[in-house]
């Protein structure tokens, strides 16, 4: 006896020819796909021929923060310079100050509306990074708040420690790395506050040497590596991160063929962040054709953050991935399901509709899954299921 049976559905299993009609759930997991329509179940839902898709996975966000950067953005739109903005108290440091001043509960309260917006669009899993503390106490506060979020919302949350996000004011880069690597990481691991670690490799942040040292420390602590690479310039960080076994490299606007080769070889996922590209009015695009040629899996995420992507909408990022980066509708869907799960190292648990995986899925009243790459806005799932329960 199954807990739940969805019948008369178009069950999306990743390829157009592999569509099943039924899906059964037991104990919060998918028990069967394509079982008989009269299989015994405590509850049977007639999907009326609608599409059943895996819950979407937003695999790259900085969704936990306090305050906003609206004033700075409005100034920028009127042509203000970085100096003007810094003088007015803007920039990442203003977020660091707001996060340091907020309590753990205030951080949770301010973050939940953004997560509800994502969940209402069919997101069932999200990754959230720390990184606005830049000191041990605040980074730990952020990670504890991230860990507490699933008590307030039906959402899977992967916590990423990104102590190496920006250089704190008043310190040299070298002192900061020592701080990050030797003080912060052990406490993060002891309290099991993080699943993965991340680093921002860029001429304005950390370098390829720092990436190597981070990877070494992370491996010892059993934490998987991810990296922000090639967003503003190519420092060779993407190929190095791939060689180091990174789960994903993210942004990638400046990556080249050597990077694509290394990623394909290592199975590192390319996470594309078109909402940040849009918000920053960037013109350089990630080389999607190279990624295809080297069989690099592509994921799409919101990069939700107060400074460069205040976009709590994965459907918007999905649409932008098609318009700006030329991803096909199939690539976009894979990018927020199985490839996003791979970027988190969770492909055996979420991101697909297959027996044994978590029963996270949504019923959509769309003519075909490609509709997400066509209509922008105004699409919501009819029903959302999280671990087999309607939410
Ligand atoms: Zn980011």
Short mmCIF file of C-alpha atoms and ligand atoms in Angstrom, two decimals:
data_model
loop_
_atom_site.label_atom_id
_atom_site.label_comp_id
_atom_site.label_asym_id
_atom_site.label_seq_id
_atom_site.Cartn_x
_atom_site.Cartn_y
_atom_site.Cartn_z
CA UNK A 1 0.00 0.00 0.00
CA UNK A 2 1.54 3.31 -1.14
CA UNK A 3 0.99 6.55 0.77
CA UNK A 4 0.18 8.47 -2.40
CA UNK A 5 -0.49 7.68 -6.04
CA UNK A 6 -0.56 10.29 -8.78
CA UNK A 7 -2.27 8.96 -11.88
CA UNK A 8 -3.15 10.34 -15.28
CA UNK A 9 -0.04 12.59 -15.13
CA UNK A 10 2.74 13.28 -17.60
CA UNK A 11 5.66 12.29 -15.39
CA UNK A 12 8.81 14.10 -16.54
CA UNK A 13 11.71 11.70 -16.42
CA UNK A 14 14.27 13.78 -18.31
CA UNK A 15 13.73 12.91 -21.95
CA UNK A 16 10.61 13.42 -24.10
CA UNK A 17 10.17 9.72 -24.92
CA UNK A 18 10.51 8.65 -21.28
CA UNK A 19 7.19 9.97 -20.00
CA UNK A 20 5.27 7.79 -17.55
CA UNK A 21 1.63 8.17 -16.44
CA UNK A 22 1.86 7.33 -12.75
CA UNK A 23 4.06 7.93 -9.75
CA UNK A 24 3.75 6.34 -6.31
CA UNK A 25 5.13 7.59 -2.99
CA UNK A 26 5.92 5.70 0.22
CA UNK A 27 7.62 7.06 3.31
CA UNK A 28 8.48 10.40 1.73
CA UNK A 29 10.30 8.77 -1.20
CA UNK A 30 9.31 7.91 -4.73
CA UNK A 31 8.35 4.24 -4.63
CA UNK A 32 7.56 3.66 -8.29
CA UNK A 33 7.27 5.43 -11.62
CA UNK A 34 4.97 3.96 -14.24
CA UNK A 35 3.15 1.59 -11.90
CA UNK A 36 -0.46 0.41 -12.61
CA UNK A 37 -3.13 3.13 -12.31
CA UNK A 38 -5.03 0.99 -9.80
CA UNK A 39 -2.06 0.36 -7.48
CA UNK A 40 -3.33 0.48 -3.87
CA UNK A 41 -2.65 3.80 -2.12
CA UNK A 42 -3.98 5.73 0.86
CA UNK A 43 -4.55 8.75 -1.37
CA UNK A 44 -4.91 8.89 -5.13
CA UNK A 45 -4.64 12.15 -7.05
CA UNK A 46 -5.93 12.40 -10.61
CA UNK A 47 -3.53 14.81 -12.30
CA UNK A 48 -5.88 15.38 -15.23
CA UNK A 49 -3.11 14.89 -17.78
CA UNK A 50 -0.94 17.65 -16.35
CA UNK A 51 2.86 17.68 -16.12
CA UNK A 52 4.58 16.35 -13.03
CA UNK A 53 8.10 17.74 -12.71
CA UNK A 54 10.80 17.24 -10.09
CA UNK A 55 10.94 19.98 -7.45
CA UNK A 56 13.33 22.65 -8.71
CA UNK A 57 16.76 23.02 -7.11
CA UNK A 58 18.24 26.52 -6.75
CA UNK A 59 21.87 25.45 -6.35
CA UNK A 60 23.62 28.84 -5.86
CA UNK A 61 22.27 31.56 -3.56
CA UNK A 62 23.34 34.02 -0.92
CA UNK A 63 19.71 34.22 0.21
CA UNK A 64 20.40 34.78 3.92
CA UNK A 65 21.07 38.44 4.60
CA UNK A 66 19.78 41.46 6.45
CA UNK A 67 18.80 44.82 4.98
CA UNK A 68 18.92 45.54 1.27
CA UNK A 69 21.00 47.52 -1.22
CA UNK A 70 18.14 49.36 -2.91
CA UNK A 71 19.52 52.86 -2.32
CA UNK A 72 22.85 51.86 -3.86
CA UNK A 73 21.13 50.33 -6.89
CA UNK A 74 18.98 53.39 -7.47
CA UNK A 75 22.10 55.60 -7.25
CA UNK A 76 23.92 53.34 -9.75
CA UNK A 77 21.00 53.61 -12.16
CA UNK A 78 21.44 57.37 -12.04
CA UNK A 79 25.13 57.05 -12.89
CA UNK A 80 26.72 57.21 -9.41
CA UNK A 81 30.34 56.03 -9.22
CA UNK A 82 31.71 53.39 -6.85
CA UNK A 83 33.28 56.23 -4.85
CA UNK A 84 29.87 57.95 -4.50
CA UNK A 85 28.32 54.66 -3.38
CA UNK A 86 31.10 53.92 -0.89
CA UNK A 87 30.73 57.44 0.48
CA UNK A 88 27.01 56.86 0.94
CA UNK A 89 27.80 53.66 2.88
CA UNK A 90 26.93 51.15 0.10
CA UNK A 91 28.68 48.07 -1.27
CA UNK A 92 29.13 44.58 0.21
CA UNK A 93 30.41 46.12 3.45
CA UNK A 94 26.95 47.58 4.10
CA UNK A 95 25.53 44.03 3.95
CA UNK A 96 28.32 42.80 6.24
CA UNK A 97 27.42 45.52 8.76
CA UNK A 98 23.68 44.71 8.59
CA UNK A 99 24.31 40.97 9.00
CA UNK A 100 26.69 41.53 11.91
CA UNK A 101 24.07 43.72 13.62
CA UNK A 102 21.18 41.26 13.10
CA UNK A 103 20.36 38.43 15.51
CA UNK A 104 20.04 34.85 14.26
CA UNK A 105 16.24 35.18 14.48
CA UNK A 106 16.21 38.48 12.61
CA UNK A 107 18.26 36.87 9.83
CA UNK A 108 15.74 34.02 9.60
CA UNK A 109 12.75 36.40 9.63
CA UNK A 110 14.19 38.58 6.87
CA UNK A 111 15.15 35.58 4.73
CA UNK A 112 11.90 33.59 4.91
CA UNK A 113 9.85 35.83 2.55
CA UNK A 114 12.49 35.30 -0.14
CA UNK A 115 12.39 31.54 0.39
CA UNK A 116 8.58 31.52 0.30
CA UNK A 117 8.76 33.31 -3.07
CA UNK A 118 11.07 30.60 -4.41
CA UNK A 119 9.00 27.76 -2.93
CA UNK A 120 5.83 29.23 -4.51
CA UNK A 121 7.53 28.78 -7.91
CA UNK A 122 8.17 25.09 -7.39
CA UNK A 123 11.58 25.17 -5.71
CA UNK A 124 11.97 22.36 -3.15
CA UNK A 125 15.75 22.52 -2.56
CA UNK A 126 18.02 25.49 -2.15
CA UNK A 127 21.68 26.07 -1.41
CA UNK A 128 22.54 29.06 0.78
CA UNK A 129 26.02 30.41 1.43
CA UNK A 130 27.38 32.26 4.42
CA UNK A 131 29.96 34.94 3.62
CA UNK A 132 28.55 38.22 4.90
CA UNK A 133 30.10 37.82 8.34
CA UNK A 134 33.79 37.74 7.47
CA UNK A 135 34.50 37.06 11.13
CA UNK A 136 34.15 33.80 13.00
CA UNK A 137 31.22 34.83 15.18
CA UNK A 138 29.04 36.18 12.36
CA UNK A 139 29.86 33.37 9.92
CA UNK A 140 28.78 30.86 12.57
CA UNK A 141 25.62 32.89 13.25
CA UNK A 142 24.79 32.81 9.53
CA UNK A 143 25.39 29.06 9.26
CA UNK A 144 23.27 28.35 12.34
CA UNK A 145 20.47 30.48 10.86
CA UNK A 146 20.77 28.60 7.54
CA UNK A 147 20.57 25.28 9.38
CA UNK A 148 17.44 26.49 11.25
CA UNK A 149 15.50 27.52 8.12
CA UNK A 150 13.94 24.09 7.32
CA UNK A 151 12.12 24.28 10.67
CA UNK A 152 10.14 27.21 9.23
CA UNK A 153 9.58 26.21 5.59
CA UNK A 154 9.16 22.99 3.58
CA UNK A 155 12.48 23.31 1.79
CA UNK A 156 15.69 21.29 1.70
CA UNK A 157 18.60 23.58 2.54
CA UNK A 158 22.24 22.88 1.73
CA UNK A 159 24.61 25.08 3.74
CA UNK A 160 27.80 26.34 2.12
CA UNK A 161 30.58 27.98 4.06
CA UNK A 162 32.15 30.75 2.03
CA UNK A 163 34.50 32.41 4.47
CA UNK A 164 36.65 33.31 1.48
CA UNK A 165 34.06 35.66 -0.04
CA UNK A 166 35.55 39.12 0.43
CA UNK A 167 38.49 40.55 2.30
CA UNK A 168 37.28 42.11 5.57
CA UNK A 169 37.94 45.83 5.98
CA UNK A 170 41.04 46.63 8.00
CA UNK A 171 42.86 43.37 7.25
CA UNK A 172 45.31 42.31 4.59
CA UNK A 173 44.33 39.49 2.26
CA UNK A 174 47.00 37.26 3.77
CA UNK A 175 45.79 37.69 7.36
CA UNK A 176 42.27 37.05 6.21
CA UNK A 177 43.14 33.75 4.53
CA UNK A 178 44.92 32.61 7.68
CA UNK A 179 41.78 33.51 9.59
CA UNK A 180 39.52 31.72 7.15
CA UNK A 181 41.55 28.56 6.86
CA UNK A 182 42.86 28.05 10.35
CA UNK A 183 40.23 29.48 12.65
CA UNK A 184 36.87 29.33 10.97
CA UNK A 185 36.80 26.05 9.13
CA UNK A 186 37.45 23.66 12.02
CA UNK A 187 34.60 25.14 14.07
CA UNK A 188 32.32 25.00 11.05
CA UNK A 189 33.09 21.32 10.61
CA UNK A 190 32.89 20.40 14.31
CA UNK A 191 29.39 21.82 14.61
CA UNK A 192 28.45 20.21 11.25
CA UNK A 193 27.22 23.58 10.10
CA UNK A 194 28.24 23.21 6.47
CA UNK A 195 27.89 20.66 3.67
CA UNK A 196 30.18 22.36 1.16
CA UNK A 197 32.75 25.14 1.03
CA UNK A 198 33.06 27.87 -1.56
CA UNK A 199 35.57 30.56 -2.51
CA UNK A 200 35.44 33.68 -4.69
CA UNK A 201 38.51 33.54 -6.90
CA UNK A 202 39.00 36.91 -8.57
CA UNK A 203 41.60 39.66 -8.67
CA UNK A 204 39.45 41.62 -6.20
CA UNK A 205 39.18 38.64 -3.82
CA UNK A 206 41.23 35.42 -3.53
CA UNK A 207 43.75 33.74 -5.83
CA UNK A 208 44.38 30.28 -7.26
CA UNK A 209 46.89 29.51 -4.50
CA UNK A 210 44.21 30.22 -1.89
CA UNK A 211 41.87 27.89 -3.80
CA UNK A 212 44.40 25.04 -3.51
CA UNK A 213 44.90 25.58 0.20
CA UNK A 214 41.15 25.75 0.80
CA UNK A 215 40.62 22.50 -1.15
CA UNK A 216 43.23 20.74 0.98
CA UNK A 217 41.70 21.86 4.28
CA UNK A 218 38.15 21.14 3.07
CA UNK A 219 39.07 17.62 1.96
CA UNK A 220 40.49 16.85 5.41
CA UNK A 221 37.18 17.95 6.94
CA UNK A 222 35.09 15.96 4.46
CA UNK A 223 33.57 19.06 2.89
CA UNK A 224 33.10 19.23 -0.88
CA UNK A 225 34.49 22.16 -2.83
CA UNK A 226 32.70 24.68 -5.02
CA UNK A 227 34.13 27.87 -6.50
CA UNK A 228 33.09 31.24 -7.97
CA UNK A 229 35.42 31.47 -10.96
CA UNK A 230 35.96 33.49 -14.12
CA UNK A 231 33.17 35.99 -13.42
CA UNK A 232 35.25 39.09 -14.19
CA UNK A 233 38.53 37.68 -15.51
CA UNK A 234 40.31 34.37 -16.24
CA UNK A 235 42.86 33.51 -13.56
CA UNK A 236 43.02 29.79 -14.39
CA UNK A 237 40.79 29.07 -11.41
CA UNK A 238 38.19 26.99 -13.23
CA UNK A 239 40.63 24.37 -14.55
CA UNK A 240 42.40 24.29 -11.15
CA UNK A 241 39.10 23.83 -9.25
CA UNK A 242 38.11 21.02 -11.65
CA UNK A 243 41.48 19.30 -11.10
CA UNK A 244 40.87 19.61 -7.36
CA UNK A 245 37.58 17.74 -7.77
CA UNK A 246 35.20 20.68 -7.28
CA UNK A 247 31.52 19.81 -7.52
CA UNK A 248 30.89 22.98 -9.49
CA UNK A 249 32.41 26.14 -10.87
CA UNK A 250 30.02 29.05 -10.93
CA UNK A 251 29.63 32.20 -13.12
CA UNK A 252 32.24 31.30 -15.82
CA UNK A 253 31.80 34.28 -18.14
CA UNK A 254 35.58 34.36 -18.84
CA UNK A 255 36.33 30.61 -18.92
CA UNK A 256 38.14 29.18 -21.96
CA UNK A 257 38.63 25.85 -23.72
CA UNK A 258 41.26 24.56 -21.28
CA UNK A 259 38.75 25.16 -18.49
CA UNK A 260 35.98 23.35 -20.36
CA UNK A 261 38.29 20.40 -21.04
CA UNK A 262 39.20 20.12 -17.35
CA UNK A 263 35.57 20.41 -16.25
CA UNK A 264 34.40 17.76 -18.70
CA UNK A 265 37.14 15.41 -17.56
CA UNK A 266 36.43 15.94 -13.86
CA UNK A 267 32.62 15.97 -14.12
CA UNK A 268 32.50 19.43 -12.57
CA UNK A 269 29.13 21.15 -13.12
CA UNK A 270 29.01 24.61 -14.72
CA UNK A 271 26.58 26.77 -12.75
CA UNK A 272 25.28 29.67 -14.85
CA UNK A 273 23.85 32.74 -13.13
CA UNK A 274 22.01 34.85 -15.72
CA UNK A 275 20.20 37.08 -13.20
CA UNK A 276 23.55 38.45 -11.93
CA UNK A 277 24.65 38.89 -15.57
CA UNK A 278 21.47 40.88 -16.16
CA UNK A 279 21.64 42.93 -12.99
CA UNK A 280 25.29 43.92 -13.58
CA UNK A 281 24.49 44.67 -17.26
CA UNK A 282 27.38 42.37 -18.22
CA UNK A 283 28.07 41.74 -21.88
CA UNK A 284 30.48 38.81 -21.74
CA UNK A 285 28.56 35.51 -21.73
CA UNK A 286 29.66 32.09 -20.52
CA UNK A 287 30.79 29.98 -23.52
CA UNK A 288 27.84 27.61 -23.68
CA UNK A 289 28.97 26.07 -26.98
CA UNK A 290 32.33 25.10 -25.41
CA UNK A 291 30.54 23.58 -22.43
CA UNK A 292 28.34 21.51 -24.75
CA UNK A 293 31.30 20.36 -26.82
CA UNK A 294 33.15 19.15 -23.73
CA UNK A 295 30.01 17.55 -22.26
CA UNK A 296 30.01 19.72 -19.18
CA UNK A 297 26.72 19.52 -17.25
CA UNK A 298 25.12 22.95 -16.92
CA UNK A 299 23.00 24.16 -14.02
CA UNK A 300 21.04 27.41 -13.70
CA UNK A 301 20.56 29.27 -10.41
CA UNK A 302 19.36 32.64 -9.12
CA UNK A 303 22.54 33.75 -7.28
CA UNK A 304 19.97 35.49 -5.04
CA UNK A 305 21.92 38.16 -3.11
CA UNK A 306 21.36 41.79 -2.13
CA UNK A 307 24.10 43.35 -4.26
CA UNK A 308 24.12 41.75 -7.70
CA UNK A 309 21.02 39.56 -7.95
CA UNK A 310 18.08 40.57 -5.75
CA UNK A 311 16.02 38.04 -7.70
CA UNK A 312 14.11 35.51 -5.57
CA UNK A 313 12.70 33.88 -8.70
CA UNK A 314 14.21 30.78 -10.27
CA UNK A 315 11.64 30.90 -13.09
CA UNK A 316 13.04 34.33 -14.02
CA UNK A 317 16.62 33.00 -14.02
CA UNK A 318 15.46 30.03 -16.14
CA UNK A 319 13.89 32.34 -18.71
CA UNK A 320 17.02 34.51 -18.77
CA UNK A 321 19.22 31.43 -19.32
CA UNK A 322 17.40 30.91 -22.59
CA UNK A 323 17.29 34.54 -23.72
CA UNK A 324 20.79 35.64 -22.66
CA UNK A 325 22.85 32.44 -22.80
CA UNK A 326 20.98 30.47 -25.47
CA UNK A 327 20.23 27.41 -23.38
CA UNK A 328 17.59 25.12 -24.89
CA UNK A 329 14.41 24.49 -22.90
CA UNK A 330 15.67 20.96 -22.12
CA UNK A 331 19.02 22.34 -20.90
CA UNK A 332 17.23 24.85 -18.68
CA UNK A 333 15.09 22.13 -17.09
CA UNK A 334 18.08 19.84 -16.55
CA UNK A 335 19.83 22.90 -15.10
CA UNK A 336 17.34 23.28 -12.27
CA UNK A 337 16.79 19.57 -11.66
CA UNK A 338 19.38 16.82 -12.13
CA UNK A 339 22.39 19.04 -12.91
CA UNK A 340 21.61 21.38 -10.01
CA UNK A 341 21.43 18.33 -7.74
CA UNK A 342 24.83 17.22 -9.09
CA UNK A 343 26.29 20.65 -8.31
CA UNK A 344 25.32 20.00 -4.69
CA UNK A 345 26.54 16.39 -4.68
CA UNK A 346 22.92 15.28 -4.11
CA UNK A 347 22.07 13.61 -7.43
CA UNK A 348 21.15 10.35 -5.69
CA UNK A 349 18.55 12.06 -3.54
CA UNK A 350 16.90 14.99 -5.34
CA UNK A 351 16.52 16.51 -8.81
CA UNK A 352 14.74 13.68 -10.63
CA UNK A 353 11.62 11.53 -10.60
CA UNK A 354 12.95 8.03 -10.07
CA UNK A 355 12.39 5.30 -7.48
CA UNK A 356 14.33 5.85 -4.25
CA UNK A 357 14.62 9.63 -4.60
CA UNK A 358 12.92 12.11 -2.28
CA UNK A 359 9.26 12.69 -3.21
CA UNK A 360 9.72 16.39 -4.09
CA UNK A 361 7.67 17.37 -7.14
CA UNK A 362 5.09 19.79 -8.53
CA UNK A 363 2.09 19.49 -10.78
CA UNK A 364 2.09 22.16 -13.50
CA UNK A 365 -0.70 23.26 -15.81
CA UNK A 366 1.59 23.98 -18.77
CA UNK A 367 1.20 22.64 -22.32
CA UNK A 368 4.78 21.28 -22.28
CA UNK A 369 7.88 21.66 -20.09
CA UNK A 370 9.37 24.06 -22.67
CA UNK A 371 6.74 26.60 -21.59
CA UNK A 372 9.11 27.87 -18.85
CA UNK A 373 11.46 29.13 -21.56
CA UNK A 374 8.57 30.83 -23.34
CA UNK A 375 6.26 32.63 -20.92
CA UNK A 376 7.97 34.98 -18.50
CA UNK A 377 6.07 35.44 -15.25
CA UNK A 378 2.63 34.34 -14.14
CA UNK A 379 3.38 30.61 -13.91
CA UNK A 380 2.84 28.80 -10.62
CA UNK A 381 2.57 25.11 -9.81
CA UNK A 382 -0.97 23.84 -9.17
CA UNK A 383 0.25 21.57 -6.40
CA UNK A 384 3.59 21.25 -4.64
CA UNK A 385 4.71 18.11 -2.83
CA UNK A 386 7.64 18.04 -0.42
CA UNK A 387 8.82 14.65 0.88
CA UNK A 388 5.49 13.25 -0.34
CA UNK A 389 3.37 15.80 1.53
CA UNK A 390 1.28 18.47 -0.18
CA UNK A 391 2.50 21.95 0.87
ZN1 LIG B 1 27.54 33.76 -5.66
#
